[in-house]
Amino acid sequence: MNKSMVAKHAIWTKEEDIIFNLSERAQVDENIFGKENVINSTIGVLIDDEGKLVALESVYDEYKNLDNTLIASYAQIAGQKDYIEAVKKACFKNHMPKGHIKVVASPGGTGSIKLAIFNYTNENEKILVPNWHWGPYKIISEEINRELINYDLFNEKGNFNFDSFKDQFLNISYNQERVFTIFNTPAHNPTGYTIDDEEWDKILDLCKKVALEDKKKIILFIDIAYIDFSGEDGKDTRKFFEKFSDLPENILIIIGFSMSKGYTAYGMRSGACICVSSDEEIADEFYYSCSHSARANWSNCNRGAMELLTSIINDKEKLKKYEDEKNKYKNLLKERAKVFVDKAKEINLDILPYRDGFFISIPCENSMKVCEKAIESKLYTIPLKMGIRFAICAVSKEKCEKAPKIIKEAIDFVSKK
Ligand code: PLP
């Protein structure tokens, strides 16, 4: 007799989360050998040069000032009205697209991905993502019987592989009424890639062509989890949002907003799903469908986090304090990335094109073996299908300089075996 008690659809292979698993192993080593002797580049959170989790003071001082009753209260299902407005401001800044914009609160960016996939794809449909992508897209899709299809993220020049994207986009559009595709930009996890304005133009031109066939429904989900750590100082990486103005009504933009990285609020589980449509009815439909899902899954989201964002975004002084503090870490990330990239170049370690953000990826075969080999030198990274991910967000500049050599030696060792 089959002993399993869970329903058939809930049976999955027994897998521990590899990131949390390796991170735990690294912590054990840190306790034994000292933090200074271990390079723990496993987890996607900001760690300062002393090895301490960064919790922005401008965020947590404000949180502790909130009235207890505001933290304790329930929130509205779609989020408090002022939170919804704050999310729009935090997301778009000066680059609000023209159109009908609706927001539904979600538990983190993850919740927004679930809302979008569940409500905008049918069972057994295919979802288009690049071959390098954040693992949970697959977990979220598979759990509700959706399948991921890949295109190659990079061409031989290390730019967005538009041809590969186009091929797969058209393939799906021949076979399905709807095309749902996820872009994780700016500052893609795991490669640090950011789609530039010209690349966006090509993508949107293709979408518009396919949308001419009026039965087609095109949904672009833009996962902006790392947006606040992208771009050079003073330069904005939000201009692309304006390109979402006045799109045909059968192209829907959904943006996944998250407070996790931008506000170092990982555990607060606060985010939102934002839709941009040229059609009011379609935007309203988004609001009601996503609110229904929210009610059916988690009811309402973290009220304290909503009040926190609202109070920072609507106060010039608090906002400046937050921006200044966050930018300090954005610059730190840039410095760490530069050291890593320069060193990789110097020793001929092939890395994927990095532009912004928390991670750098190194293509290789047998990634698990490479990781294990590097662990012998007390360097912990994350194995991916086609390479390994190094989290510069979690490692000091000094360690970022040491890491490429260890990784190169591990790759060379494994490839010779
Ligand atoms: N998208 C990407 C690419 C991520 O890496 C993450 C977190 O690691 C998220 C979305 C969602 O994060 P959260 O649910 O914590 O907001």
Short mmCIF file of C-alpha atoms and ligand atoms in Angstrom, two decimals:
data_model
loop_
_atom_site.label_atom_id
_atom_site.label_comp_id
_atom_site.label_asym_id
_atom_site.label_seq_id
_atom_site.Cartn_x
_atom_site.Cartn_y
_atom_site.Cartn_z
CA MET A 1 0.00 0.00 0.00
CA ASN A 2 1.19 3.48 -0.78
CA LYS A 3 1.94 4.99 2.65
CA SER A 4 1.87 8.56 1.51
CA MET A 5 -0.79 10.67 3.21
CA VAL A 6 -0.52 13.79 1.10
CA ALA A 7 -2.69 14.21 -1.96
CA LYS A 8 -1.18 13.20 -5.29
CA HIS A 9 -0.53 16.73 -6.46
CA ALA A 10 1.43 17.46 -3.28
CA ILE A 11 4.01 14.70 -3.66
CA TRP A 12 7.42 16.11 -4.58
CA THR A 13 10.91 14.70 -4.43
CA LYS A 14 12.45 15.21 -1.00
CA GLU A 15 14.74 18.15 -1.58
CA GLU A 16 16.20 20.50 0.97
CA ASP A 17 16.60 24.06 -0.23
CA ILE A 18 20.15 23.96 -1.54
CA ILE A 19 20.87 27.61 -0.75
CA PHE A 20 19.83 27.36 2.89
CA ASN A 21 21.60 24.01 3.17
CA LEU A 22 24.96 25.28 1.89
CA SER A 23 24.56 28.43 3.90
CA GLU A 24 24.18 26.32 7.06
CA ARG A 25 27.30 24.34 6.19
CA ALA A 26 29.20 27.58 5.71
CA GLN A 27 28.03 28.82 9.09
CA VAL A 28 29.27 25.65 10.76
CA ASP A 29 32.69 26.29 9.18
CA GLU A 30 32.57 29.94 10.27
CA ASN A 31 32.04 28.81 13.86
CA ILE A 32 34.90 26.33 13.70
CA PHE A 33 37.48 28.32 11.70
CA GLY A 34 36.36 31.90 12.30
CA LYS A 35 34.36 34.12 9.95
CA GLU A 36 37.52 35.71 8.57
CA ASN A 37 38.67 32.33 7.22
CA VAL A 38 35.49 31.36 5.39
CA ILE A 39 34.07 32.92 2.22
CA ASN A 40 30.35 32.45 2.56
CA SER A 41 28.85 33.68 -0.66
CA THR A 42 25.71 31.60 -0.56
CA ILE A 43 22.80 33.75 0.41
CA GLY A 44 21.26 36.76 -1.33
CA VAL A 45 21.26 39.22 1.53
CA LEU A 46 23.48 42.22 2.18
CA ILE A 47 26.27 41.49 4.64
CA ASP A 48 28.69 44.19 5.71
CA ASP A 49 32.48 43.81 5.64
CA GLU A 50 32.45 42.58 9.24
CA GLY A 51 30.15 39.71 8.33
CA LYS A 52 27.01 41.20 9.87
CA LEU A 53 23.62 41.32 8.19
CA VAL A 54 22.85 44.87 7.08
CA ALA A 55 19.56 46.08 8.55
CA LEU A 56 19.24 49.69 7.39
CA GLU A 57 18.97 52.03 10.38
CA SER A 58 16.82 54.44 8.41
CA VAL A 59 14.34 51.57 8.00
CA TYR A 60 14.43 49.94 11.42
CA ASP A 61 14.52 53.17 13.47
CA GLU A 62 11.37 54.14 11.63
CA TYR A 63 9.78 50.74 12.19
CA LYS A 64 10.39 50.97 15.93
CA ASN A 65 8.73 54.40 15.95
CA LEU A 66 5.50 53.02 14.58
CA ASP A 67 2.58 52.86 16.94
CA ASN A 68 2.14 49.28 18.19
CA THR A 69 -1.48 49.26 17.09
CA LEU A 70 -0.39 49.90 13.50
CA ILE A 71 1.96 46.96 13.58
CA ALA A 72 -0.64 44.72 15.21
CA SER A 73 -3.56 45.57 12.94
CA TYR A 74 -4.93 43.63 10.02
CA ALA A 75 -4.44 45.25 6.65
CA GLN A 76 -6.88 45.49 3.77
CA ILE A 77 -6.72 42.51 1.44
CA ALA A 78 -5.20 44.48 -1.44
CA GLY A 79 -3.13 46.60 0.94
CA GLN A 80 -3.78 49.90 2.68
CA LYS A 81 -4.63 52.71 0.26
CA ASP A 82 -1.61 54.77 1.30
CA TYR A 83 0.66 51.72 0.96
CA ILE A 84 -0.59 51.25 -2.59
CA GLU A 85 0.31 54.86 -3.38
CA ALA A 86 3.69 54.48 -1.64
CA VAL A 87 4.45 51.35 -3.69
CA LYS A 88 3.78 53.26 -6.91
CA LYS A 89 6.12 56.05 -5.84
CA ALA A 90 8.83 53.66 -4.64
CA CYS A 91 8.60 51.56 -7.78
CA PHE A 92 8.40 54.17 -10.53
CA LYS A 93 9.93 57.28 -8.92
CA ASN A 94 9.93 59.85 -11.77
CA HIS A 95 9.21 57.29 -14.47
CA MET A 96 5.56 56.40 -13.98
CA PRO A 97 4.20 54.98 -17.26
CA LYS A 98 0.97 56.39 -18.64
CA GLY A 99 -1.98 54.07 -18.27
CA HIS A 100 -4.17 52.43 -15.69
CA ILE A 101 -2.09 51.27 -12.77
CA LYS A 102 -3.43 48.97 -10.07
CA VAL A 103 -1.61 47.49 -7.11
CA VAL A 104 -2.31 44.47 -4.92
CA ALA A 105 -0.11 43.85 -1.88
CA SER A 106 1.73 40.54 -1.69
CA PRO A 107 3.97 38.73 0.77
CA GLY A 108 7.29 39.76 -0.77
CA GLY A 109 8.17 39.59 -4.43
CA THR A 110 7.56 35.85 -4.26
CA GLY A 111 3.90 36.46 -3.53
CA SER A 112 3.62 38.77 -6.52
CA ILE A 113 5.11 36.10 -8.80
CA LYS A 114 2.56 33.60 -7.54
CA LEU A 115 -0.31 36.07 -8.05
CA ALA A 116 0.76 36.80 -11.61
CA ILE A 117 1.46 33.22 -12.69
CA PHE A 118 -1.70 31.85 -11.12
CA ASN A 119 -4.00 34.50 -12.52
CA TYR A 120 -2.48 35.01 -15.95
CA THR A 121 -1.70 31.48 -17.15
CA ASN A 122 -3.87 28.42 -17.56
CA GLU A 123 -2.98 24.94 -16.36
CA ASN A 124 -0.47 23.15 -18.61
CA GLU A 125 0.58 26.37 -20.31
CA LYS A 126 4.18 27.28 -20.95
CA ILE A 127 5.94 30.22 -19.36
CA LEU A 128 8.98 31.78 -20.99
CA VAL A 129 12.09 32.53 -18.89
CA PRO A 130 15.81 32.77 -19.71
CA ASN A 131 18.04 29.73 -19.21
CA TRP A 132 19.70 31.60 -16.32
CA HIS A 133 16.88 32.34 -13.89
CA TRP A 134 15.90 32.38 -10.23
CA GLY A 135 15.05 28.79 -9.16
CA PRO A 136 11.70 29.49 -7.45
CA TYR A 137 10.10 30.52 -10.77
CA LYS A 138 10.13 26.81 -11.58
CA ILE A 139 8.86 25.73 -8.15
CA ILE A 140 6.00 28.23 -8.25
CA SER A 141 5.05 27.23 -11.80
CA GLU A 142 5.32 23.48 -11.33
CA GLU A 143 3.22 23.46 -8.20
CA ILE A 144 0.27 24.67 -10.26
CA ASN A 145 1.03 22.68 -13.40
CA ARG A 146 2.70 25.31 -15.51
CA GLU A 147 5.87 24.55 -17.41
CA LEU A 148 8.94 26.74 -17.88
CA ILE A 149 10.46 27.09 -21.34
CA ASN A 150 13.91 28.64 -21.72
CA TYR A 151 15.67 30.90 -24.16
CA ASP A 152 19.39 31.68 -24.03
CA LEU A 153 19.86 34.84 -22.02
CA PHE A 154 23.17 35.80 -23.64
CA ASN A 155 24.43 35.92 -27.20
CA GLU A 156 28.08 35.42 -28.09
CA LYS A 157 28.76 39.11 -27.44
CA GLY A 158 27.42 38.82 -23.91
CA ASN A 159 24.31 40.87 -24.64
CA PHE A 160 20.64 39.97 -24.39
CA ASN A 161 20.05 37.17 -26.87
CA PHE A 162 17.12 38.71 -28.65
CA ASP A 163 17.12 36.08 -31.41
CA SER A 164 16.78 33.24 -28.96
CA PHE A 165 14.09 35.13 -27.05
CA LYS A 166 12.21 35.85 -30.27
CA ASP A 167 12.33 32.21 -31.43
CA GLN A 168 10.87 30.89 -28.20
CA PHE A 169 8.38 33.73 -27.85
CA LEU A 170 7.03 33.03 -31.34
CA ASN A 171 7.01 29.27 -30.74
CA ILE A 172 4.84 29.72 -27.69
CA SER A 173 2.59 32.22 -29.43
CA TYR A 174 1.93 29.73 -32.28
CA ASN A 175 0.78 27.13 -29.80
CA GLN A 176 -0.88 29.16 -27.07
CA GLU A 177 -3.33 31.99 -26.99
CA ARG A 178 -1.28 33.69 -24.30
CA VAL A 179 2.43 34.30 -23.85
CA PHE A 180 3.57 34.90 -20.31
CA THR A 181 7.22 35.78 -19.90
CA ILE A 182 9.30 36.83 -16.89
CA PHE A 183 12.11 39.38 -17.00
CA ASN A 184 14.22 39.80 -13.89
CA THR A 185 15.77 43.19 -14.53
CA PRO A 186 17.55 45.42 -13.54
CA ALA A 187 20.27 43.46 -11.73
CA HIS A 188 19.26 39.94 -12.66
CA ASN A 189 19.66 37.05 -10.25
CA PRO A 190 21.94 35.12 -10.75
CA THR A 191 24.02 36.99 -13.34
CA GLY A 192 23.74 40.70 -12.52
CA TYR A 193 22.53 41.44 -16.06
CA THR A 194 20.34 44.49 -16.79
CA ILE A 195 18.32 44.76 -19.98
CA ASP A 196 19.16 48.12 -21.59
CA ASP A 197 16.82 50.56 -23.31
CA GLU A 198 17.58 49.38 -26.84
CA GLU A 199 17.01 45.77 -25.85
CA TRP A 200 13.68 46.79 -24.30
CA ASP A 201 12.67 48.48 -27.55
CA LYS A 202 13.29 45.28 -29.50
CA ILE A 203 11.38 43.19 -26.98
CA LEU A 204 8.39 45.55 -27.00
CA ASP A 205 8.40 45.81 -30.80
CA LEU A 206 8.17 42.04 -31.02
CA CYS A 207 5.34 41.99 -28.48
CA LYS A 208 3.46 44.67 -30.41
CA LYS A 209 3.79 42.71 -33.66
CA VAL A 210 2.45 39.54 -32.09
CA ALA A 211 -0.28 41.54 -30.35
CA LEU A 212 -1.62 42.67 -33.73
CA GLU A 213 -3.28 39.30 -33.87
CA ASP A 214 -6.06 40.32 -31.57
CA LYS A 215 -6.67 36.96 -29.98
CA LYS A 216 -3.19 36.91 -28.49
CA LYS A 217 -2.70 37.89 -24.88
CA ILE A 218 0.80 38.93 -23.93
CA ILE A 219 1.83 39.30 -20.31
CA LEU A 220 5.25 40.61 -19.37
CA PHE A 221 6.12 40.06 -15.72
CA ILE A 222 8.99 42.30 -14.63
CA ASP A 223 10.66 41.12 -11.45
CA ILE A 224 12.38 44.20 -10.03
CA ALA A 225 13.52 42.65 -6.72
CA TYR A 226 17.00 44.22 -7.04
CA ILE A 227 16.15 47.54 -8.70
CA ASP A 228 17.29 49.68 -5.77
CA PHE A 229 20.82 48.37 -6.11
CA SER A 230 21.12 48.97 -9.84
CA GLY A 231 22.64 51.80 -11.83
CA GLU A 232 25.45 54.21 -11.21
CA ASP A 233 25.17 56.93 -8.60
CA GLY A 234 22.83 59.64 -9.78
CA LYS A 235 21.72 57.61 -12.81
CA ASP A 236 18.35 55.99 -12.78
CA THR A 237 17.62 52.54 -14.08
CA ARG A 238 13.88 53.17 -14.02
CA LYS A 239 13.54 54.96 -17.35
CA PHE A 240 12.41 51.75 -19.07
CA PHE A 241 9.13 51.93 -17.14
CA GLU A 242 8.04 54.79 -19.40
CA LYS A 243 8.14 52.40 -22.36
CA PHE A 244 5.11 50.66 -20.85
CA SER A 245 2.89 53.66 -21.66
CA ASP A 246 0.10 53.29 -24.23
CA LEU A 247 0.71 49.65 -25.10
CA PRO A 248 -2.03 47.77 -26.94
CA GLU A 249 -4.70 46.46 -24.56
CA ASN A 250 -3.68 42.85 -25.17
CA ILE A 251 -0.21 43.52 -23.75
CA LEU A 252 -0.32 43.60 -19.98
CA ILE A 253 2.63 44.63 -17.85
CA ILE A 254 2.85 43.21 -14.33
CA ILE A 255 5.64 44.34 -12.05
CA GLY A 256 6.78 42.36 -9.02
CA PHE A 257 7.73 44.82 -6.26
CA SER A 258 9.54 43.67 -3.14
CA MET A 259 10.70 45.37 0.05
CA SER A 260 13.09 42.50 0.80
CA LYS A 261 16.29 43.71 -0.84
CA GLY A 262 15.66 47.42 -1.33
CA TYR A 263 14.72 47.99 2.30
CA THR A 264 16.65 45.06 3.83
CA ALA A 265 13.25 43.76 4.96
CA TYR A 266 13.62 40.12 3.90
CA GLY A 267 11.68 38.58 6.77
CA MET A 268 8.90 41.14 6.76
CA ARG A 269 7.44 39.56 3.65
CA SER A 270 6.15 42.68 2.00
CA GLY A 271 5.76 43.45 -1.67
CA ALA A 272 3.16 44.05 -4.34
CA CYS A 273 1.95 43.09 -7.76
CA ILE A 274 1.55 46.18 -9.98
CA CYS A 275 -0.24 46.16 -13.31
CA VAL A 276 0.04 48.70 -16.09
CA SER A 277 -2.59 48.59 -18.81
CA SER A 278 -3.93 51.01 -21.38
CA ASP A 279 -7.39 49.64 -20.61
CA GLU A 280 -9.26 50.45 -17.41
CA GLU A 281 -11.37 47.28 -17.40
CA ILE A 282 -8.28 45.09 -17.74
CA ALA A 283 -6.61 46.90 -14.85
CA ASP A 284 -9.74 46.49 -12.70
CA GLU A 285 -9.92 42.83 -13.58
CA PHE A 286 -6.30 42.47 -12.42
CA TYR A 287 -7.18 44.10 -9.10
CA TYR A 288 -10.14 41.82 -8.42
CA SER A 289 -8.49 38.59 -9.58
CA CYS A 290 -5.35 39.19 -7.53
CA SER A 291 -7.34 40.32 -4.49
CA HIS A 292 -9.35 37.09 -4.72
CA SER A 293 -6.14 35.05 -4.77
CA ALA A 294 -4.76 37.00 -1.85
CA ARG A 295 -7.90 36.24 0.17
CA ALA A 296 -7.70 32.59 -0.83
CA ASN A 297 -4.04 32.18 0.10
CA TRP A 298 -2.75 34.56 2.76
CA SER A 299 -5.62 36.92 3.38
CA ASN A 300 -3.85 40.18 4.07
CA CYS A 301 -0.16 41.08 4.27
CA ASN A 302 2.14 42.56 6.92
CA ARG A 303 0.54 45.81 8.10
CA GLY A 304 3.65 47.06 9.94
CA ALA A 305 5.73 46.79 6.76
CA MET A 306 3.07 48.70 4.84
CA GLU A 307 3.06 51.51 7.39
CA LEU A 308 6.85 51.54 7.31
CA LEU A 309 7.11 52.01 3.56
CA THR A 310 4.36 54.62 3.60
CA SER A 311 6.04 56.63 6.28
CA ILE A 312 9.49 56.60 4.61
CA ILE A 313 8.26 57.35 1.10
CA ASN A 314 6.03 60.26 2.12
CA ASP A 315 8.57 62.15 4.22
CA LYS A 316 11.33 63.97 2.34
CA GLU A 317 13.81 63.83 5.18
CA LYS A 318 13.24 60.17 5.99
CA LEU A 319 13.42 59.29 2.32
CA LYS A 320 16.72 61.10 1.92
CA LYS A 321 18.14 59.38 4.97
CA TYR A 322 17.06 56.03 3.56
CA GLU A 323 18.39 56.76 0.07
CA ASP A 324 21.74 57.95 1.43
CA GLU A 325 22.15 54.91 3.62
CA LYS A 326 21.06 52.49 0.91
CA ASN A 327 23.32 54.15 -1.67
CA LYS A 328 26.28 53.66 0.62
CA TYR A 329 25.71 49.93 0.30
CA LYS A 330 25.00 50.18 -3.40
CA ASN A 331 28.45 51.72 -3.78
CA LEU A 332 29.96 49.02 -1.61
CA LEU A 333 28.43 46.42 -3.93
CA LYS A 334 29.92 48.20 -6.94
CA GLU A 335 33.35 48.14 -5.33
CA ARG A 336 33.07 44.45 -4.50
CA ALA A 337 31.88 43.63 -8.01
CA LYS A 338 34.72 45.60 -9.59
CA VAL A 339 37.33 43.78 -7.55
CA PHE A 340 35.82 40.40 -8.47
CA VAL A 341 35.42 41.22 -12.16
CA ASP A 342 38.94 42.68 -12.45
CA LYS A 343 40.51 39.71 -10.73
CA ALA A 344 38.54 37.27 -12.90
CA LYS A 345 39.84 39.05 -15.98
CA GLU A 346 43.38 39.03 -14.71
CA ILE A 347 43.40 35.26 -14.16
CA ASN A 348 41.23 34.40 -17.19
CA LEU A 349 38.23 33.19 -15.25
CA ASP A 350 35.27 33.28 -17.60
CA ILE A 351 32.30 35.00 -15.94
CA LEU A 352 28.90 36.02 -17.27
CA PRO A 353 28.37 39.69 -18.17
CA TYR A 354 27.76 41.56 -14.92
CA ARG A 355 26.11 44.98 -14.82
CA ASP A 356 24.43 45.42 -11.42
CA GLY A 357 23.24 43.80 -8.28
CA PHE A 358 23.88 41.10 -5.73
CA PHE A 359 25.35 38.24 -7.80
CA ILE A 360 27.96 37.22 -10.35
CA SER A 361 27.72 33.90 -12.15
CA ILE A 362 30.50 31.73 -13.47
CA PRO A 363 29.58 29.25 -16.20
CA CYS A 364 30.95 25.72 -15.71
CA GLU A 365 30.05 22.07 -15.96
CA ASN A 366 29.56 19.80 -12.96
CA SER A 367 28.73 22.80 -10.81
CA MET A 368 28.06 20.75 -7.67
CA LYS A 369 31.52 19.19 -7.93
CA VAL A 370 33.07 22.61 -8.49
CA CYS A 371 31.28 23.92 -5.40
CA GLU A 372 32.45 20.99 -3.31
CA LYS A 373 36.02 21.45 -4.53
CA ALA A 374 35.92 25.15 -3.63
CA ILE A 375 34.53 24.26 -0.19
CA GLU A 376 37.84 22.51 0.47
CA SER A 377 39.33 26.03 0.36
CA LYS A 378 36.45 27.28 2.55
CA LEU A 379 34.68 29.06 -0.27
CA TYR A 380 30.94 28.45 -0.37
CA THR A 381 28.99 29.28 -3.54
CA ILE A 382 25.71 28.07 -5.01
CA PRO A 383 25.64 25.43 -7.77
CA LEU A 384 23.28 26.17 -10.64
CA LYS A 385 22.39 24.08 -13.68
CA MET A 386 24.98 25.78 -15.87
CA GLY A 387 27.46 27.24 -13.45
CA ILE A 388 27.91 28.65 -9.99
CA ARG A 389 26.59 31.79 -8.33
CA PHE A 390 28.82 34.01 -6.25
CA ALA A 391 26.96 36.41 -3.94
CA ILE A 392 29.02 39.61 -3.79
CA CYS A 393 26.31 41.01 -1.53
CA ALA A 394 27.46 38.69 1.23
CA VAL A 395 31.25 38.90 0.96
CA SER A 396 33.82 41.60 1.78
CA LYS A 397 35.92 43.27 -0.91
CA GLU A 398 38.98 41.47 0.34
CA LYS A 399 37.27 38.10 -0.04
CA CYS A 400 35.86 39.10 -3.46
CA GLU A 401 39.45 39.49 -4.58
CA LYS A 402 40.48 36.08 -3.29
CA ALA A 403 37.49 34.14 -4.61
CA PRO A 404 38.10 34.09 -8.40
CA LYS A 405 41.36 32.19 -8.02
CA ILE A 406 39.75 29.52 -5.82
CA ILE A 407 36.87 29.19 -8.25
CA LYS A 408 39.19 28.94 -11.25
CA GLU A 409 41.26 26.26 -9.55
CA ALA A 410 38.13 24.32 -8.64
CA ILE A 411 36.80 24.49 -12.20
CA ASP A 412 40.17 23.46 -13.66
CA PHE A 413 40.44 20.60 -11.17
CA VAL A 414 36.96 19.25 -11.93
CA SER A 415 37.31 19.60 -15.69
CA LYS A 416 40.58 17.60 -15.66
CA LYS A 417 39.08 14.69 -13.72
N1 PLP B 1 12.96 37.66 -7.47
C1 PLP B 1 14.23 37.33 -7.38
C2 PLP B 1 15.01 37.22 -8.62
C3 PLP B 1 14.82 37.06 -6.14
O1 PLP B 1 16.11 36.73 -6.08
C4 PLP B 1 14.03 37.17 -4.98
C5 PLP B 1 14.60 36.86 -3.68
O2 PLP B 1 15.65 36.31 -3.50
C6 PLP B 1 12.68 37.53 -5.15
C7 PLP B 1 12.18 37.77 -6.40
C8 PLP B 1 11.69 37.64 -4.05
O3 PLP B 1 12.07 37.92 -2.84
P1 PLP B 1 11.04 38.16 -1.67
O4 PLP B 1 9.94 37.20 -1.81
O5 PLP B 1 11.84 37.97 -0.45
O6 PLP B 1 10.57 39.56 -1.84
#
